[in-house]
Amino acid sequence: MEEDKKKTVLVIEDEIVLRDLIVEKLEETSVETIVASTAQEGELKIKEQHPSLILLDIMLPGGMNGFDLLEQLKRDPILKSIPVIVLTNLSTEHKTATEIGAIDYIVKSNISLDEVALKVKNHLQ
């Protein structure tokens, strides 16, 4: 049954310790996770696995940032419906993120892992 299908979240975050903590917290709440550390790697995993939701850092290594990836996703007729939550240290980019198409904006230093997990669960419903 489709309703019983486990939800999958792609966490695109280059800070390994934070990414691992987020993954651990999400998996405690029965959410499957996929990880990527660059926008390019994230883009491949999105196309291959079509996650239920994406947690996307803005500042990423490798030349392509999170905003670039978000813009690409929102231009893709198949992938544009995947909800994206921006997760960043930049408190000043909320407007840009929502204009491009993010459904939520989390400033890392202002939120706990429990709150991140709660926001993810709320957006998955």
Tab-separated table of N, CA and C in Angstrom:
chain	number	residue	atom	x	y	z
A	1	MET	N	0.824	-1.197	0.000
A	1	MET	CA	0.000	0.000	0.000
A	1	MET	C	0.864	1.255	0.000
A	2	GLU	N	0.435	2.250	-0.728
A	2	GLU	CA	1.179	3.507	-0.819
A	2	GLU	C	1.278	4.200	0.528
A	3	GLU	N	0.212	4.141	1.326
A	3	GLU	CA	0.210	4.824	2.620
A	3	GLU	C	1.246	4.241	3.573
A	4	ASP	N	1.548	2.946	3.396
A	4	ASP	CA	2.501	2.283	4.276
A	4	ASP	C	3.946	2.484	3.821
A	5	LYS	N	4.126	3.065	2.652
A	5	LYS	CA	5.475	3.277	2.134
A	5	LYS	C	6.232	4.236	3.047
A	6	LYS	N	7.448	3.830	3.395
A	6	LYS	CA	8.252	4.653	4.286
A	6	LYS	C	8.700	5.924	3.569
A	7	LYS	N	8.664	7.032	4.278
A	7	LYS	CA	9.088	8.311	3.713
A	7	LYS	C	10.615	8.382	3.719
A	8	THR	N	11.164	8.975	2.676
A	8	THR	CA	12.609	9.100	2.543
A	8	THR	C	12.989	10.571	2.460
A	9	VAL	N	13.995	10.949	3.245
A	9	VAL	CA	14.497	12.321	3.247
A	9	VAL	C	15.942	12.314	2.767
A	10	LEU	N	16.233	13.150	1.792
A	10	LEU	CA	17.604	13.347	1.339
A	10	LEU	C	18.186	14.519	2.113
A	11	VAL	N	19.274	14.264	2.844
A	11	VAL	CA	19.953	15.298	3.622
A	11	VAL	C	21.204	15.700	2.846
A	12	ILE	N	21.198	16.918	2.295
A	12	ILE	CA	22.352	17.435	1.551
A	12	ILE	C	23.052	18.432	2.456
A	13	GLU	N	24.136	17.980	3.066
A	13	GLU	CA	24.855	18.752	4.094
A	13	GLU	C	26.314	18.328	4.066
A	14	ASP	N	27.229	19.304	3.972
A	14	ASP	CA	28.649	18.971	3.909
A	14	ASP	C	29.313	18.847	5.274
A	15	GLU	N	28.681	19.340	6.325
A	15	GLU	CA	29.238	19.192	7.673
A	15	GLU	C	28.879	17.792	8.166
A	16	ILE	N	29.868	16.890	8.132
A	16	ILE	CA	29.625	15.469	8.373
A	16	ILE	C	29.010	15.197	9.738
A	17	VAL	N	29.516	15.827	10.778
A	17	VAL	CA	29.002	15.572	12.127
A	17	VAL	C	27.533	15.977	12.213
A	18	LEU	N	27.206	17.157	11.723
A	18	LEU	CA	25.819	17.619	11.749
A	18	LEU	C	24.932	16.712	10.901
A	19	ARG	N	25.409	16.358	9.718
A	19	ARG	CA	24.628	15.482	8.841
A	19	ARG	C	24.327	14.154	9.530
A	20	ASP	N	25.341	13.571	10.175
A	20	ASP	CA	25.146	12.297	10.869
A	20	ASP	C	24.161	12.426	12.023
A	21	LEU	N	24.219	13.543	12.750
A	21	LEU	CA	23.276	13.766	13.855
A	21	LEU	C	21.845	13.918	13.342
A	22	ILE	N	21.678	14.629	12.247
A	22	ILE	CA	20.346	14.794	11.655
A	22	ILE	C	19.808	13.446	11.190
A	23	VAL	N	20.650	12.684	10.509
A	23	VAL	CA	20.248	11.359	10.023
A	23	VAL	C	19.829	10.470	11.188
A	24	GLU	N	20.631	10.452	12.232
A	24	GLU	CA	20.318	9.636	13.410
A	24	GLU	C	18.967	10.041	14.007
A	25	LYS	N	18.735	11.339	14.134
A	25	LYS	CA	17.480	11.828	14.718
A	25	LYS	C	16.291	11.473	13.822
A	26	LEU	N	16.433	11.629	12.521
A	26	LEU	CA	15.333	11.300	11.611
A	26	LEU	C	15.037	9.806	11.617
A	27	GLU	N	16.080	8.991	11.652
A	27	GLU	CA	15.874	7.546	11.655
A	27	GLU	C	15.222	7.075	12.952
A	28	GLU	N	15.439	7.805	14.051
A	28	GLU	CA	14.741	7.501	15.310
A	28	GLU	C	13.235	7.690	15.159
A	29	THR	N	12.830	8.534	14.218
A	29	THR	CA	11.404	8.796	14.006
A	29	THR	C	10.864	8.015	12.804
A	30	SER	N	11.548	6.943	12.436
A	30	SER	CA	11.120	6.038	11.352
A	30	SER	C	11.128	6.680	9.969
A	31	VAL	N	12.020	7.624	9.760
A	31	VAL	CA	12.188	8.225	8.441
A	31	VAL	C	13.477	7.664	7.849
A	32	GLU	N	13.389	7.128	6.638
A	32	GLU	CA	14.590	6.656	5.956
A	32	GLU	C	15.349	7.870	5.428
A	33	THR	N	16.670	7.763	5.400
A	33	THR	CA	17.472	8.893	4.934
A	33	THR	C	18.446	8.464	3.845
A	34	ILE	N	18.761	9.432	3.013
A	34	ILE	CA	19.802	9.332	2.004
A	34	ILE	C	20.674	10.549	2.265
A	35	VAL	N	21.976	10.449	2.037
A	35	VAL	CA	22.844	11.601	2.297
A	35	VAL	C	23.668	11.973	1.071
A	36	ALA	N	24.016	13.255	1.032
A	36	ALA	CA	24.916	13.787	0.008
A	36	ALA	C	25.673	14.949	0.628
A	37	SER	N	26.917	15.163	0.178
A	37	SER	CA	27.701	16.271	0.734
A	37	SER	C	27.936	17.417	-0.229
A	38	THR	N	27.499	17.260	-1.477
A	38	THR	CA	27.596	18.356	-2.443
A	38	THR	C	26.265	18.465	-3.189
A	39	ALA	N	26.053	19.600	-3.817
A	39	ALA	CA	24.832	19.783	-4.603
A	39	ALA	C	24.810	18.822	-5.790
A	40	GLN	N	25.976	18.593	-6.401
A	40	GLN	CA	26.052	17.688	-7.542
A	40	GLN	C	25.672	16.263	-7.139
A	41	GLU	N	26.206	15.799	-6.007
A	41	GLU	CA	25.870	14.464	-5.508
A	41	GLU	C	24.382	14.405	-5.157
A	42	GLY	N	23.884	15.457	-4.540
A	42	GLY	CA	22.467	15.520	-4.198
A	42	GLY	C	21.580	15.452	-5.427
A	43	GLU	N	21.960	16.167	-6.471
A	43	GLU	CA	21.184	16.171	-7.711
A	43	GLU	C	21.068	14.760	-8.289
A	44	LEU	N	22.176	14.022	-8.287
A	44	LEU	CA	22.154	12.640	-8.785
A	44	LEU	C	21.222	11.768	-7.953
A	45	LYS	N	21.308	11.905	-6.636
A	45	LYS	CA	20.473	11.078	-5.754
A	45	LYS	C	18.997	11.445	-5.872
A	46	ILE	N	18.703	12.714	-6.103
A	46	ILE	CA	17.313	13.134	-6.304
A	46	ILE	C	16.751	12.459	-7.551
A	47	LYS	N	17.509	12.501	-8.640
A	47	LYS	CA	17.047	11.924	-9.905
A	47	LYS	C	16.925	10.407	-9.825
A	48	GLU	N	17.832	9.763	-9.090
A	48	GLU	CA	17.814	8.302	-8.963
A	48	GLU	C	16.731	7.814	-8.011
A	49	GLN	N	16.534	8.529	-6.889
A	49	GLN	CA	15.731	7.968	-5.808
A	49	GLN	C	14.449	8.727	-5.475
A	50	HIS	N	14.227	9.875	-6.044
A	50	HIS	CA	13.002	10.660	-5.812
A	50	HIS	C	12.575	10.660	-4.341
A	51	PRO	N	13.346	11.322	-3.479
A	51	PRO	CA	13.000	11.340	-2.050
A	51	PRO	C	11.667	12.047	-1.801
A	52	SER	N	11.094	11.790	-0.630
A	52	SER	CA	9.825	12.423	-0.245
A	52	SER	C	10.027	13.887	0.120
A	53	LEU	N	11.241	14.214	0.592
A	53	LEU	CA	11.559	15.573	1.043
A	53	LEU	C	13.072	15.741	1.002
A	54	ILE	N	13.519	16.984	0.828
A	54	ILE	CA	14.957	17.281	0.805
A	54	ILE	C	15.267	18.313	1.875
A	55	LEU	N	16.284	18.018	2.693
A	55	LEU	CA	16.861	18.993	3.630
A	55	LEU	C	18.124	19.486	2.951
A	56	LEU	N	18.192	20.760	2.632
A	56	LEU	CA	19.242	21.287	1.765
A	56	LEU	C	20.025	22.412	2.416
A	57	ASP	N	21.331	22.196	2.576
A	57	ASP	CA	22.228	23.256	3.030
A	57	ASP	C	22.478	24.196	1.849
A	58	ILE	N	22.726	25.458	2.125
A	58	ILE	CA	22.997	26.431	1.062
A	58	ILE	C	24.482	26.485	0.716
A	59	MET	N	25.328	26.563	1.738
A	59	MET	CA	26.767	26.680	1.515
A	59	MET	C	27.359	25.283	1.352
A	60	LEU	N	27.624	24.901	0.102
A	60	LEU	CA	28.143	23.572	-0.198
A	60	LEU	C	29.406	23.685	-1.040
A	61	PRO	N	30.324	22.728	-0.905
A	61	PRO	CA	31.547	22.746	-1.704
A	61	PRO	C	31.274	22.276	-3.133
A	62	GLY	N	32.202	22.546	-4.021
A	62	GLY	CA	32.131	21.976	-5.356
A	62	GLY	C	31.585	22.880	-6.438
A	63	GLY	N	31.415	24.163	-6.156
A	63	GLY	CA	31.012	25.104	-7.194
A	63	GLY	C	29.526	25.355	-7.314
A	64	MET	N	28.707	24.382	-6.986
A	64	MET	CA	27.255	24.552	-7.066
A	64	MET	C	26.719	24.658	-5.647
A	65	ASN	N	25.967	25.724	-5.343
A	65	ASN	CA	25.447	25.852	-3.977
A	65	ASN	C	24.001	25.359	-3.899
A	66	GLY	N	23.445	25.407	-2.708
A	66	GLY	CA	22.090	24.920	-2.502
A	66	GLY	C	21.043	25.688	-3.286
A	67	PHE	N	21.212	26.999	-3.425
A	67	PHE	CA	20.264	27.791	-4.213
A	67	PHE	C	20.283	27.357	-5.679
A	68	ASP	N	21.483	27.080	-6.211
A	68	ASP	CA	21.592	26.606	-7.595
A	68	ASP	C	20.794	25.316	-7.779
A	69	LEU	N	20.961	24.394	-6.834
A	69	LEU	CA	20.251	23.115	-6.916
A	69	LEU	C	18.742	23.320	-6.778
A	70	LEU	N	18.332	24.156	-5.844
A	70	LEU	CA	16.909	24.425	-5.642
A	70	LEU	C	16.286	25.010	-6.911
A	71	GLU	N	16.986	25.930	-7.558
A	71	GLU	CA	16.486	26.518	-8.806
A	71	GLU	C	16.332	25.452	-9.888
A	72	GLN	N	17.320	24.553	-9.989
A	72	GLN	CA	17.242	23.474	-10.980
A	72	GLN	C	16.048	22.565	-10.713
A	73	LEU	N	15.858	22.211	-9.452
A	73	LEU	CA	14.736	21.334	-9.087
A	73	LEU	C	13.403	21.959	-9.462
A	74	LYS	N	13.246	23.228	-9.160
A	74	LYS	CA	11.967	23.894	-9.391
A	74	LYS	C	11.683	24.123	-10.876
A	75	ARG	N	12.700	24.012	-11.720
A	75	ARG	CA	12.504	24.106	-13.172
A	75	ARG	C	12.180	22.743	-13.796
A	76	ASP	N	12.409	21.666	-13.048
A	76	ASP	CA	12.203	20.316	-13.569
A	76	ASP	C	10.742	19.897	-13.368
A	77	PRO	N	10.016	19.578	-14.451
A	77	PRO	CA	8.594	19.260	-14.312
A	77	PRO	C	8.309	18.036	-13.434
A	78	ILE	N	9.230	17.115	-13.345
A	78	ILE	CA	9.034	15.911	-12.530
A	78	ILE	C	9.469	16.141	-11.087
A	79	LEU	N	10.596	16.797	-10.894
A	79	LEU	CA	11.178	16.929	-9.554
A	79	LEU	C	10.675	18.137	-8.775
A	80	LYS	N	10.015	19.078	-9.436
A	80	LYS	CA	9.639	20.327	-8.760
A	80	LYS	C	8.648	20.133	-7.621
A	81	SER	N	7.955	19.004	-7.603
A	81	SER	CA	6.970	18.772	-6.538
A	81	SER	C	7.598	18.247	-5.246
A	82	ILE	N	8.880	17.891	-5.271
A	82	ILE	CA	9.541	17.416	-4.049
A	82	ILE	C	9.751	18.612	-3.124
A	83	PRO	N	9.202	18.558	-1.903
A	83	PRO	CA	9.382	19.682	-0.982
A	83	PRO	C	10.830	19.802	-0.500
A	84	VAL	N	11.297	21.035	-0.378
A	84	VAL	CA	12.671	21.309	0.053
A	84	VAL	C	12.642	22.220	1.272
A	85	ILE	N	13.341	21.784	2.324
A	85	ILE	CA	13.558	22.619	3.504
A	85	ILE	C	15.010	23.061	3.467
A	86	VAL	N	15.233	24.356	3.468
A	86	VAL	CA	16.592	24.890	3.492
A	86	VAL	C	17.093	24.864	4.935
A	87	LEU	N	18.292	24.342	5.110
A	87	LEU	CA	18.935	24.218	6.416
A	87	LEU	C	20.290	24.901	6.295
A	88	THR	N	20.482	26.028	6.980
A	88	THR	CA	21.685	26.820	6.737
A	88	THR	C	22.106	27.629	7.958
A	89	ASN	N	23.318	28.141	7.912
A	89	ASN	CA	23.794	29.082	8.927
A	89	ASN	C	23.451	30.519	8.551
A	90	LEU	N	22.964	30.726	7.339
A	90	LEU	CA	22.674	32.070	6.839
A	90	LEU	C	21.282	32.513	7.272
A	91	SER	N	21.221	33.425	8.204
A	91	SER	CA	19.915	33.887	8.685
A	91	SER	C	19.291	34.927	7.758
A	92	THR	N	20.041	35.380	6.763
A	92	THR	CA	19.588	36.489	5.920
A	92	THR	C	18.993	36.063	4.577
A	93	GLU	N	18.928	34.783	4.298
A	93	GLU	CA	18.515	34.329	2.964
A	93	GLU	C	17.115	33.721	2.915
A	94	HIS	N	16.320	33.949	3.960
A	94	HIS	CA	14.979	33.358	4.024
A	94	HIS	C	14.126	33.738	2.817
A	95	LYS	N	14.104	35.014	2.474
A	95	LYS	CA	13.284	35.497	1.357
A	95	LYS	C	13.716	34.849	0.043
A	96	THR	N	15.018	34.792	-0.190
A	96	THR	CA	15.525	34.179	-1.418
A	96	THR	C	15.103	32.721	-1.499
A	97	ALA	N	15.257	31.994	-0.394
A	97	ALA	CA	14.914	30.570	-0.375
A	97	ALA	C	13.436	30.343	-0.689
A	98	THR	N	12.566	31.130	-0.073
A	98	THR	CA	11.131	30.930	-0.308
A	98	THR	C	10.720	31.396	-1.706
A	99	GLU	N	11.367	32.434	-2.219
A	99	GLU	CA	11.069	32.881	-3.587
A	99	GLU	C	11.435	31.809	-4.606
A	100	ILE	N	12.533	31.097	-4.355
A	100	ILE	CA	12.959	30.040	-5.276
A	100	ILE	C	12.057	28.812	-5.145
A	101	GLY	N	11.493	28.597	-3.952
A	101	GLY	CA	10.576	27.468	-3.820
A	101	GLY	C	10.717	26.607	-2.584
A	102	ALA	N	11.557	26.996	-1.627
A	102	ALA	CA	11.676	26.221	-0.389
A	102	ALA	C	10.379	26.327	0.410
A	103	ILE	N	9.987	25.231	1.067
A	103	ILE	CA	8.761	25.244	1.871
A	103	ILE	C	9.025	25.674	3.309
A	104	ASP	N	10.294	25.646	3.717
A	104	ASP	CA	10.650	26.057	5.074
A	104	ASP	C	12.117	26.463	5.076
A	105	TYR	N	12.509	27.183	6.103
A	105	TYR	CA	13.862	27.735	6.202
A	105	TYR	C	14.310	27.588	7.645
A	106	ILE	N	15.362	26.819	7.860
A	106	ILE	CA	15.866	26.560	9.210
A	106	ILE	C	17.271	27.133	9.342
A	107	VAL	N	17.466	27.980	10.354
A	107	VAL	CA	18.805	28.476	10.675
A	107	VAL	C	19.389	27.509	11.701
A	108	LYS	N	20.481	26.849	11.324
A	108	LYS	CA	21.059	25.775	12.146
A	108	LYS	C	21.288	26.180	13.594
A	109	SER	N	21.816	27.365	13.807
A	109	SER	CA	22.168	27.777	15.169
A	109	SER	C	20.947	28.111	16.021
A	110	ASN	N	19.772	28.216	15.407
A	110	ASN	CA	18.564	28.620	16.135
A	110	ASN	C	17.616	27.473	16.444
A	111	ILE	N	18.017	26.232	16.178
A	111	ILE	CA	17.056	25.137	16.281
A	111	ILE	C	17.730	23.860	16.768
A	112	SER	N	16.979	23.049	17.494
A	112	SER	CA	17.506	21.773	17.989
A	112	SER	C	17.238	20.664	16.967
A	113	LEU	N	17.915	19.539	17.136
A	113	LEU	CA	17.687	18.395	16.258
A	113	LEU	C	16.255	17.891	16.373
A	114	ASP	N	15.700	17.939	17.581
A	114	ASP	CA	14.304	17.525	17.765
A	114	ASP	C	13.367	18.408	16.946
A	115	GLU	N	13.649	19.706	16.915
A	115	GLU	CA	12.816	20.635	16.146
A	115	GLU	C	12.967	20.395	14.645
A	116	VAL	N	14.179	20.074	14.203
A	116	VAL	CA	14.394	19.741	12.790
A	116	VAL	C	13.552	18.518	12.433
A	117	ALA	N	13.637	17.482	13.270
A	117	ALA	CA	12.874	16.252	13.022
A	117	ALA	C	11.372	16.527	13.004
A	118	LEU	N	10.902	17.375	13.893
A	118	LEU	CA	9.478	17.714	13.951
A	118	LEU	C	9.036	18.447	12.682
A	119	LYS	N	9.850	19.398	12.227
A	119	LYS	CA	9.518	20.122	10.992
A	119	LYS	C	9.462	19.156	9.808
A	120	VAL	N	10.431	18.248	9.739
A	120	VAL	CA	10.453	17.266	8.653
A	120	VAL	C	9.188	16.416	8.699
A	121	LYS	N	8.872	15.876	9.864
A	121	LYS	CA	7.684	15.023	10.003
A	121	LYS	C	6.415	15.788	9.617
A	122	ASN	N	6.302	17.042	10.045
A	122	ASN	CA	5.124	17.846	9.708
A	122	ASN	C	4.986	18.046	8.203
A	123	HIS	N	6.107	18.275	7.529
A	123	HIS	CA	6.060	18.498	6.084
A	123	HIS	C	5.874	17.200	5.300
A	124	LEU	N	6.152	16.068	5.915
A	124	LEU	CA	5.961	14.783	5.237
A	124	LEU	C	4.508	14.322	5.276
A	125	GLN	N	3.717	14.897	6.137
A	125	GLN	CA	2.315	14.461	6.270
A	125	GLN	C	1.432	15.053	5.204
